[in-house]
Coordinates of C-alpha atoms in Angstrom, one line a residue:
X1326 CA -49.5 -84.9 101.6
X1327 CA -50.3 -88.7 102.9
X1328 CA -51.8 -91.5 101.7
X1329 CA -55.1 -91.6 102.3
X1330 CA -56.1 -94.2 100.5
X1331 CA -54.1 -96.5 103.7
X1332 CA -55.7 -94.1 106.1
X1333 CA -59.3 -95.2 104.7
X1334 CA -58.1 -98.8 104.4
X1335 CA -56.9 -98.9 107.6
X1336 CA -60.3 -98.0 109.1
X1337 CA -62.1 -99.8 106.9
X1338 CA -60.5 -103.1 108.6
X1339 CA -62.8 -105.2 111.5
X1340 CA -61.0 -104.5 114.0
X1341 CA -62.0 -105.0 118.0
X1342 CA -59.7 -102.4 119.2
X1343 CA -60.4 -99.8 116.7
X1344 CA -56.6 -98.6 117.2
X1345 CA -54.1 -97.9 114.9
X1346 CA -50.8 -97.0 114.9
X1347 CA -49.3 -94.3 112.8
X1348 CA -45.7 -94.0 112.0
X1349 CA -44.8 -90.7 111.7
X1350 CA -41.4 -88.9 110.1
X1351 CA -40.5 -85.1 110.6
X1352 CA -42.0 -84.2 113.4
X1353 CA -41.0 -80.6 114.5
X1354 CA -43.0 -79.4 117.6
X1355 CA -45.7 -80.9 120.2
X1356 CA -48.6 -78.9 121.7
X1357 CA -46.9 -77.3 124.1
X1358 CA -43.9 -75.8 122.1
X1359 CA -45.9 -74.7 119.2
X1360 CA -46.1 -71.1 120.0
X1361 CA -42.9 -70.9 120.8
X1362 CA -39.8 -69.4 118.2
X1363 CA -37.4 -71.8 118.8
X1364 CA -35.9 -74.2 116.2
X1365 CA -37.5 -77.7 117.2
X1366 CA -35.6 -81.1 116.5
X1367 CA -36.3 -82.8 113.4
X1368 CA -36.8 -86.8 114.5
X1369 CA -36.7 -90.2 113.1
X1370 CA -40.0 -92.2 113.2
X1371 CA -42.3 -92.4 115.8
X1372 CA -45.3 -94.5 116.8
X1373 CA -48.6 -92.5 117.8
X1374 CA -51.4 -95.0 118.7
X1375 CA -54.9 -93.2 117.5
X1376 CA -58.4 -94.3 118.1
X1377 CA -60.5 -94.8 114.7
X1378 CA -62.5 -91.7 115.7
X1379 CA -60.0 -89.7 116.0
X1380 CA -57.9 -90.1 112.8
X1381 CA -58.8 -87.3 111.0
X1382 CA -58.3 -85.2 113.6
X1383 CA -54.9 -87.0 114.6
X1384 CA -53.7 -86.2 110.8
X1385 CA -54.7 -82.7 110.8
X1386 CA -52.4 -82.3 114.1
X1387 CA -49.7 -84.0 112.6
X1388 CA -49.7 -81.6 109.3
X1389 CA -49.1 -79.1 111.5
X1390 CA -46.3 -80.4 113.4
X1391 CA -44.9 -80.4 110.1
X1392 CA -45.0 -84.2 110.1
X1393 CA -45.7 -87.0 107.4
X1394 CA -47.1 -90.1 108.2
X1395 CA -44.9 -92.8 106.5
X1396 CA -48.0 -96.4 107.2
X1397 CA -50.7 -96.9 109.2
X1398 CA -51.0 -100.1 111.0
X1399 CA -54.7 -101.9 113.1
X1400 CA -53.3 -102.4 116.4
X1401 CA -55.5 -105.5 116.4
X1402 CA -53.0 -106.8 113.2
X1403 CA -50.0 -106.6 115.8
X1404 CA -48.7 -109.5 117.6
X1405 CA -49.4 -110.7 121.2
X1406 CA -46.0 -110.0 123.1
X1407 CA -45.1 -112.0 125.7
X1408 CA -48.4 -113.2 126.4
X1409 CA -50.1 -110.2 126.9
X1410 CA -52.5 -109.3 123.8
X1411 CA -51.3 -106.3 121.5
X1412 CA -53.6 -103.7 122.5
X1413 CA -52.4 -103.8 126.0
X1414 CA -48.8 -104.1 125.1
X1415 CA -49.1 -100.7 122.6
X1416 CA -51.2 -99.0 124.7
X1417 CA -47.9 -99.3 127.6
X1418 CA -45.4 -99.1 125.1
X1419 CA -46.4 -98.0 121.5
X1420 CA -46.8 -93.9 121.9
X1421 CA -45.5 -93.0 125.6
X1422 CA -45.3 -89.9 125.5
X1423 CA -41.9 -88.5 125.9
X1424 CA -40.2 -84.9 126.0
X1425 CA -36.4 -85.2 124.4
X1426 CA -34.0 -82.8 123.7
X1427 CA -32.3 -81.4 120.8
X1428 CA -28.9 -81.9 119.5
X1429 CA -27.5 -79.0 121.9
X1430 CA -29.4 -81.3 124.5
X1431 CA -32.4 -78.6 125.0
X1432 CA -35.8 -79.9 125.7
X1433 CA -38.0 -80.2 123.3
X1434 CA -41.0 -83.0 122.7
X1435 CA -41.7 -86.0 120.7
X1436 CA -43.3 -88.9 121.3
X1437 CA -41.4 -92.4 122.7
X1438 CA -39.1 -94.1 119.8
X1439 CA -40.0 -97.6 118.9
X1440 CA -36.8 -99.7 119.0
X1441 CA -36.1 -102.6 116.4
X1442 CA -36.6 -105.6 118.9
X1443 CA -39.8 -103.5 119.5
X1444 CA -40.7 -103.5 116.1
X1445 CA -39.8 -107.3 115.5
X1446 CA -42.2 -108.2 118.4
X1447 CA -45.2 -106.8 116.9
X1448 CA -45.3 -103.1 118.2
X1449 CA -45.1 -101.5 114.4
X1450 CA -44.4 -103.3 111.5
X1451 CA -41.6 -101.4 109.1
X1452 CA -43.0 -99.6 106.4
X1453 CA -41.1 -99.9 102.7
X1454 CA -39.6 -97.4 100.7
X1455 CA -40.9 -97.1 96.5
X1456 CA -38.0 -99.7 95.6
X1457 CA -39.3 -102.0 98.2
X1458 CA -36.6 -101.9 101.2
X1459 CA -37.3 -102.0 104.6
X1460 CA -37.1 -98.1 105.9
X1461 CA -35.5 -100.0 109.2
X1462 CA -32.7 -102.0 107.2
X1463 CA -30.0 -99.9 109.1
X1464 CA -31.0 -100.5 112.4
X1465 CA -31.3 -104.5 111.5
X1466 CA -27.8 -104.4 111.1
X1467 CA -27.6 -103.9 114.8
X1468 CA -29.5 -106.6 115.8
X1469 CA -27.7 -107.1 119.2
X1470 CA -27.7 -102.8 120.2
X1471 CA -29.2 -103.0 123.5
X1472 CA -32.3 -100.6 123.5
X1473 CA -35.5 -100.0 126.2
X1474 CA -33.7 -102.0 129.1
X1475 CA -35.8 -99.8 131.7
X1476 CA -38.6 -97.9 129.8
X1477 CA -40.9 -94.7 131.7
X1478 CA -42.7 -96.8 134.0
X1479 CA -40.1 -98.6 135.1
X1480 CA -36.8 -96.9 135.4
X1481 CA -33.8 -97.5 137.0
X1482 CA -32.6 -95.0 139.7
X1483 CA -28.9 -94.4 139.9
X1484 CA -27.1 -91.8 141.7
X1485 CA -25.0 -88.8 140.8
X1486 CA -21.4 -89.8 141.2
X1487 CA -20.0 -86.0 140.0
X1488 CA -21.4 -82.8 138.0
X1489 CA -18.5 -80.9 137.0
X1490 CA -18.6 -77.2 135.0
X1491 CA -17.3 -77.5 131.3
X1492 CA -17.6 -73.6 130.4
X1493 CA -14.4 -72.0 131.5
X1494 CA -14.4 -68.3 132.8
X1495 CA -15.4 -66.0 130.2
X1496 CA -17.8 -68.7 128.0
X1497 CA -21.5 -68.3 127.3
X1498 CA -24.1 -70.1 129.1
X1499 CA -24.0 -73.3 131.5
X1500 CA -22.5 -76.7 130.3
X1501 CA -22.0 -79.6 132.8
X1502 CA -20.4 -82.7 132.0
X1503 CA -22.7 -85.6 134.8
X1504 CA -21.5 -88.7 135.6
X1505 CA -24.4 -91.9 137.0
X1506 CA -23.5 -94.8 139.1
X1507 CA -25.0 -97.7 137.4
X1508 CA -24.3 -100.2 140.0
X1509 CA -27.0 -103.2 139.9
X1510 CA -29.0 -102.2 136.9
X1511 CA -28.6 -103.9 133.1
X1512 CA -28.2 -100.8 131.4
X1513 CA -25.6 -101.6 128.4
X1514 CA -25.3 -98.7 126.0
X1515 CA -22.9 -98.3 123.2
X1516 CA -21.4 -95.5 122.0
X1517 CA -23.9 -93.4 120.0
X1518 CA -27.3 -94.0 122.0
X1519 CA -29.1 -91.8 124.1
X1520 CA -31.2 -92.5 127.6
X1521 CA -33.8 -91.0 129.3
X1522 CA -33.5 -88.3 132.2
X1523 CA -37.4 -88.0 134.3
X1524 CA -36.8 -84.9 136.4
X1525 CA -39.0 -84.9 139.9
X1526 CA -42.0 -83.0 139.9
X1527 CA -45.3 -82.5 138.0
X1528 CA -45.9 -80.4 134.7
X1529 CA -48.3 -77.2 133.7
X1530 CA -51.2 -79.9 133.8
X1531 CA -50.6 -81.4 137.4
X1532 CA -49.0 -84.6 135.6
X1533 CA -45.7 -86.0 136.4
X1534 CA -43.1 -84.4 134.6
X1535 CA -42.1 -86.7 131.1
X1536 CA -38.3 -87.6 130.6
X1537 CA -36.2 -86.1 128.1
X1538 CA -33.2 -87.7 125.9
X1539 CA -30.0 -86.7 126.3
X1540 CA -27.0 -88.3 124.2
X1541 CA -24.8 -90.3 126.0
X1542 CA -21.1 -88.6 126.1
X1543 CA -19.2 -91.8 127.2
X1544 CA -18.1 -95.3 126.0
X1545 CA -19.9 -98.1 126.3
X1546 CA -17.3 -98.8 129.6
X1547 CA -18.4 -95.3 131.4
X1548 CA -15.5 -92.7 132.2
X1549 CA -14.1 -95.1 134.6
X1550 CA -13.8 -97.7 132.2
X1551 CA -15.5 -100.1 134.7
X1552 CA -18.8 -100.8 133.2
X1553 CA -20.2 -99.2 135.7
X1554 CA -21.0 -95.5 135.1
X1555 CA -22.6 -93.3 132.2
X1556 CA -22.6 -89.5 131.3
X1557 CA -23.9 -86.8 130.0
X1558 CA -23.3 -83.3 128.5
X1559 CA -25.9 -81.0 129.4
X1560 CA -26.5 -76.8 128.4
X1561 CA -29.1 -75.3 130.9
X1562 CA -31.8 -74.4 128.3
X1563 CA -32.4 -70.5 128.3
X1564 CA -35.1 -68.3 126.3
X1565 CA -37.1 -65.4 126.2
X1566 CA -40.8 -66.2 126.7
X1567 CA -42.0 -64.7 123.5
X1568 CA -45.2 -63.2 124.7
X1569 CA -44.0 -62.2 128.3
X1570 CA -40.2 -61.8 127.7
X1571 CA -39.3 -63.3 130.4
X1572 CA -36.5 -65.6 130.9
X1573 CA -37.5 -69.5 130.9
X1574 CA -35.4 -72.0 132.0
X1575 CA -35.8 -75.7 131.0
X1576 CA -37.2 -78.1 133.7
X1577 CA -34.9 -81.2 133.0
X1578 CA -31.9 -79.3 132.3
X1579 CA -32.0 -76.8 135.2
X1580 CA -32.9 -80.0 137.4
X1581 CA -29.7 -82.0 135.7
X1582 CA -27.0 -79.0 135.7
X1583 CA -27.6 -78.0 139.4
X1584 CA -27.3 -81.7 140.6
X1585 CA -25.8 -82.8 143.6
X1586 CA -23.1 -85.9 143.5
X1587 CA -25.2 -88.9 145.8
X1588 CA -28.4 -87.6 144.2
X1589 CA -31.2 -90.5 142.8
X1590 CA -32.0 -90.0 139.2
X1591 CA -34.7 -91.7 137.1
X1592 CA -32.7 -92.9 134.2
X1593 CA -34.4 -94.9 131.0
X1594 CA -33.0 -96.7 128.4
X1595 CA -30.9 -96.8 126.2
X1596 CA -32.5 -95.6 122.5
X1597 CA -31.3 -94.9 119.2
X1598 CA -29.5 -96.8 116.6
X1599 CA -29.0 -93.9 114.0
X1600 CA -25.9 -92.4 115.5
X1601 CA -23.8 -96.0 115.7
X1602 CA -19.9 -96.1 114.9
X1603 CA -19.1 -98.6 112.1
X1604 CA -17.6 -101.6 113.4
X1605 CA -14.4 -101.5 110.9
X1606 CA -11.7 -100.1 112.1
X1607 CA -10.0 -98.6 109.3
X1608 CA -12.7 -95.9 108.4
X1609 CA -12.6 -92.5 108.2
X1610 CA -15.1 -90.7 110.3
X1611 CA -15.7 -87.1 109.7
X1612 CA -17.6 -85.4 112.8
X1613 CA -19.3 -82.2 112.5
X1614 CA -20.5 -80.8 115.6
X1615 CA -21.9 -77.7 117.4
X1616 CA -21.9 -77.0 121.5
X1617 CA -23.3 -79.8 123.3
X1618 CA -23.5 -81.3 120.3
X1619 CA -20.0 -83.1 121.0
X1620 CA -21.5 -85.2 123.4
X1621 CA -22.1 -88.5 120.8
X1622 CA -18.3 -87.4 119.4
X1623 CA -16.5 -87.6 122.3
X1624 CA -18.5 -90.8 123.1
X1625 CA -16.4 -92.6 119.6
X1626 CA -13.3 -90.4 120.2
X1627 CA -12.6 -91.9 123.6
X1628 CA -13.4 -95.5 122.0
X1629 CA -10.6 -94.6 119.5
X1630 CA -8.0 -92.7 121.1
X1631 CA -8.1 -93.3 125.1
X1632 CA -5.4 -95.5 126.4
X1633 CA -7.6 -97.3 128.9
X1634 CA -10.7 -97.9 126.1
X1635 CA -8.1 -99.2 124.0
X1636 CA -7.1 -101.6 126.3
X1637 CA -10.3 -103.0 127.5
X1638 CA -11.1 -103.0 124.1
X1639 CA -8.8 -105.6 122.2
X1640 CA -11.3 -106.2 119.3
X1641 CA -11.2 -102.5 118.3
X1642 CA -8.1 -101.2 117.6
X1643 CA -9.0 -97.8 115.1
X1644 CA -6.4 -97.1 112.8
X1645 CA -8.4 -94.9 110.4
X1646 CA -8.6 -91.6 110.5
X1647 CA -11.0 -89.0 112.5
X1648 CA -11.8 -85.2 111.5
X1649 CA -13.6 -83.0 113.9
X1650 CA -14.8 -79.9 113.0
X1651 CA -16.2 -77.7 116.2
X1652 CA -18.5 -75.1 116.5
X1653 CA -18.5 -73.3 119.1
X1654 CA -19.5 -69.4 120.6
X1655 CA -16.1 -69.1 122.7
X1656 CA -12.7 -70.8 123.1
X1657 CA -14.2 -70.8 126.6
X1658 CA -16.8 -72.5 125.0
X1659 CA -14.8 -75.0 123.5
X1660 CA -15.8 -78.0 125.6
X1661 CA -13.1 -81.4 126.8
X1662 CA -10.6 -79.2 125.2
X1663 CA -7.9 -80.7 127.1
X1664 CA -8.8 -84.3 126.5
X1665 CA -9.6 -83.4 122.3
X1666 CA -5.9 -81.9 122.2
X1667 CA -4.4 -84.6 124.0
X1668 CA -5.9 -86.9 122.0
X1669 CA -4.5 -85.0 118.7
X1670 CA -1.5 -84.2 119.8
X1671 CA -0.7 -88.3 120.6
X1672 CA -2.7 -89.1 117.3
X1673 CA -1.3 -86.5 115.0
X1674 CA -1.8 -89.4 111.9
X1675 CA -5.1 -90.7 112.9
X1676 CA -6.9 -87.6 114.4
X1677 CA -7.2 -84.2 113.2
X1678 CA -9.0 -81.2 115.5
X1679 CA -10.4 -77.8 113.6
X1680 CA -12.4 -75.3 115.7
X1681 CA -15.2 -72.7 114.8
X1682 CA -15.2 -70.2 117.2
X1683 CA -18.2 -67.8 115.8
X1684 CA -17.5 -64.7 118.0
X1685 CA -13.6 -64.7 117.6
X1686 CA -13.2 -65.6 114.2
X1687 CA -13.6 -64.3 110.8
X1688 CA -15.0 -66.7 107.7
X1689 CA -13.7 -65.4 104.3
X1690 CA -16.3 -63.2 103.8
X1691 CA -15.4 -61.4 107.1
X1692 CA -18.3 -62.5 109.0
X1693 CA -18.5 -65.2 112.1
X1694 CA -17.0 -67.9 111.9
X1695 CA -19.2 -70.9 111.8
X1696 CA -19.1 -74.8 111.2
X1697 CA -20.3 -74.4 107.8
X1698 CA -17.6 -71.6 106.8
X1699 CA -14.8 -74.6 107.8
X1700 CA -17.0 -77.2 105.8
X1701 CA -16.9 -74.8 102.8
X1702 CA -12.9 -73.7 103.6
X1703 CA -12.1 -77.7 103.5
X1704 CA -14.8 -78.8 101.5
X1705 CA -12.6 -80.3 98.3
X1706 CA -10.9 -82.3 101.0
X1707 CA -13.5 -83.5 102.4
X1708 CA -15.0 -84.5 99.4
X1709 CA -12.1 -86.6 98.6
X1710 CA -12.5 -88.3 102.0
X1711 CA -16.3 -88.7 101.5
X1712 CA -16.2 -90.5 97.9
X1713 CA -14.1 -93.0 100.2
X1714 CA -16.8 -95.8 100.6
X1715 CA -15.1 -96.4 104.2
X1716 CA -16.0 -93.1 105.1
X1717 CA -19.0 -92.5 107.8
X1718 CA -19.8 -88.9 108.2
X1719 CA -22.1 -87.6 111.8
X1720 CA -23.7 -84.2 112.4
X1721 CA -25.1 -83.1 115.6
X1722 CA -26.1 -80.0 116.5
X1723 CA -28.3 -76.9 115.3
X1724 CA -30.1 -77.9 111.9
X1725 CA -29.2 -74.6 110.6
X1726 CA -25.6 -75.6 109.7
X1727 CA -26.8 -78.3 107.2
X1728 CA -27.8 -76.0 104.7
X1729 CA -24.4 -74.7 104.7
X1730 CA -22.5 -77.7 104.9
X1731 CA -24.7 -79.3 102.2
X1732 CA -24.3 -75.7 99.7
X1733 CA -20.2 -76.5 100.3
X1734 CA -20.1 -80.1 99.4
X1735 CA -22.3 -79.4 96.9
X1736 CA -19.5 -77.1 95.2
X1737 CA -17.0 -79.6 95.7
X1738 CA -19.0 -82.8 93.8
X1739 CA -20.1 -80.5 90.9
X1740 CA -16.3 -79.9 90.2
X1741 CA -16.2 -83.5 89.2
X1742 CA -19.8 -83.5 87.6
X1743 CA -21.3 -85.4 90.2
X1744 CA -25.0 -84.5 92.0
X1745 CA -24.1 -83.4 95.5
X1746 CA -28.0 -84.3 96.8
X1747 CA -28.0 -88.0 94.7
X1748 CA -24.9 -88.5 96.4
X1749 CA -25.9 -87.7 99.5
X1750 CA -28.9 -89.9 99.4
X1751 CA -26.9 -92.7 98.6
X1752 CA -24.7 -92.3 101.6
X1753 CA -27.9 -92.4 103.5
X1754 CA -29.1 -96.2 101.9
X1755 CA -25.6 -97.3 102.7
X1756 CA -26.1 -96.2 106.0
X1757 CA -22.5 -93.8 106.1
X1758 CA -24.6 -90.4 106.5
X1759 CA -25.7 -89.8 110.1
X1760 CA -27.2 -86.8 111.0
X1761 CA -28.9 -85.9 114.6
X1762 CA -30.0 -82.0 114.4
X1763 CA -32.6 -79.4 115.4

């Protein structure tokens, strides 16, 4: 499954530290989740630093985390950054261990991304595809995202300025929509990213508790358009212990949901560059999205559609078009309804709203209806918008919709004789498929 010809070349190579740093794609579950039976968040690259004697052992543990390591770097090969030699600089800020959440914004566990500027200072170097390309190319075209302004050991602390309930009577579970002061930090996020939550307190192994990654549910001006708040959408994460049955509740989303406002939070960041809007304005952008998994959408539709974004924003003006297709338990379930049919009502040309509502609707086989049933009900239409090469299409939430979603498309590009998966992939090179799922 890897390349062990690098992994013996790598070791093979004089090198004082005797560190190397693997770059790893795919990862689906840490230590401490692996027993559990609970879909786990499929990631982008991360960076695990391994001593030379443990590199067998560290591949081993990565096959079973169902992960593939992509290039294996010395540490000693890195660059000094500023100043400080590259051992001591990976060791901080290479493979900090981290716990993040999935798409529905449930903690999970991965290990600390690796940002470009990271990556340009000497932390990893990119590894290359079979035609040559930088695997990183996308994120170079955001140069000038902000990302790792406070990092783990160093976070800012803002305060709780509201936590307000988004499940209306009647809807399934706990959703709260949270909303930081960011008063005196340098925390400048775009629409897209994610940050770091560290909940209080110490884990199973008497260690402080590690943050999770939430995705960030407002514009890169806050709610108040002020440039002075962020927020979040977070479900309390609930499940059955599978070998006690009882009911668990998760650590960092139990500690975020119950929140009081004036309450100090450890907040890191911002990460991620997979998830960016395009900076055209005239795209179309085709959202697909399940619970929580709204939070990155509302984040662009706000950008596009609210009267105050538009008018701090001058520069972006959107005059394309936007699709978003919810999934969702509930119409109580269904969450900023107000705001998405306000938004569609004064946007009827620009913005158009379709809901899944799984336990009060019927797909066309009679069953639930799900995201992937309205995928497969629209799917001609949305072909037609996807061959568009303006068109940037986003999925966040459970991974077991893509299957669907792909099946549907599939039907639709084989009308015309064309490969649904080639197509897909090259979506992915031009950077217009973005998918963040569990």
């Amino acid at each position: 499954m890897y390349n062990q010809g690098a992994v013996e070349g790598a070791a093979n190579i004089e090198s004082g530290s005797r560190v190397f740093v693997y770059e790893v794609v795919g990862l689906r579950q840490n230590q401490e989740s692996d027993q559990t039976n609970y879909p786990i968040r499929k990631s982008g690259s991360v960076f695990i630093r391994v001593p030379y004697n443990r590199m067998n052992q560290e591949m081993r543990r990565i096959t079973r985390l169902g992960g593939k390591i992509v290039s294996i770097q010395p540490i000693s090969v890195l660059q000094p950054v500023n100043g400080q030699g590259a051992v001591e600089s990976a060791n901080r800020e290479v493979s900090e261990p981290v716990t993040p959440v999935n798409a529905n914004n449930e903690e999970i566990g991965k290990d600390a991304p690796v940002s470009t500027s990271s990556e340009s200072k000497g932390f990893a170097k990119p590894s290359k595809d079979k035609k040559g390309n930088t695997m990183t190319q996308a994120k170079a075209k955001h140069a000038d995202v902000p990302v790792n302004t406070y990092r783990p050991n160093a976070p800012f602390i803002g305060k709780v300025i509201s936590n307000e309930p988004l499940v209306k009577e009647g809807g399934i579970g706990i959703v709260q929509h949270i909303k930081f002061d960011l008063t005196g930090s340098n925390l400048n996020y775009v629409e897209g990213q994610s940050i770091g939550i560290i909940p209080p307190g110490i884990d199973k192994k008497g260690k402080p508790e590690k943050l999770r990654l939430y995705s960030i549910a407002s514009t890169r001006h806050g709610d108040d358009v002020d440039d002075k708040t962020v927020s979040l959408c977070v479900r309390q994460l609930e499940y059955k212990d599978p070998a006690s049955g009882e009911t668990v509740y998760g650590v960092c989303s139990t500690y975020l949901t119950q929140i009081k406002p004036g309450d100090e939070v450890k907040i890191t960041g911002p990460v991620g560059k997979e998830m960016l809007l395009p900076e055209d304005t005239d795209t179309n952008v085709i959202m697909l999205a399940t619970g929580t998994g709204i939070a990155p959408m509302r984040a662009y539709l706000w950008r596009m559609f609210k009267d105050a974004e538009r008018a701090a924003n001058p520069e972006y003006q959107f005059n394309g078009f936007a699709w978003l297709l919810f999934g969702v338990p509930k119409t109580a379930n269904i969450l900023y309804w107000e705001e998405l049919e306000e938004m569609q009502a004064k946007y009827p040309d620009n913005f158009r709203l379709t809901y899944a509502i799984s336990r009060e609707q019927q797909n066309a086989q009679g069953g639930r209806m799900y995201i992937q049933d309205r995928v497969a009900e629209n799917a001609d239409e949305l072909w037609q918008l996807i061959k568009n090469e303006k068109t940037h299409t986003y999925i966040c939430g459970l991974r077991g919709m893509e299957d669907g979603i792909d099946a549907a498309l599939s039907a639709a590009a084989a009308k015309e004789g064309v490969n649904w998966s080639d197509y897909q992939k090259g979506m992915k090179k031009e950077g217009r498929w973005h998918v963040e799922t569990y």
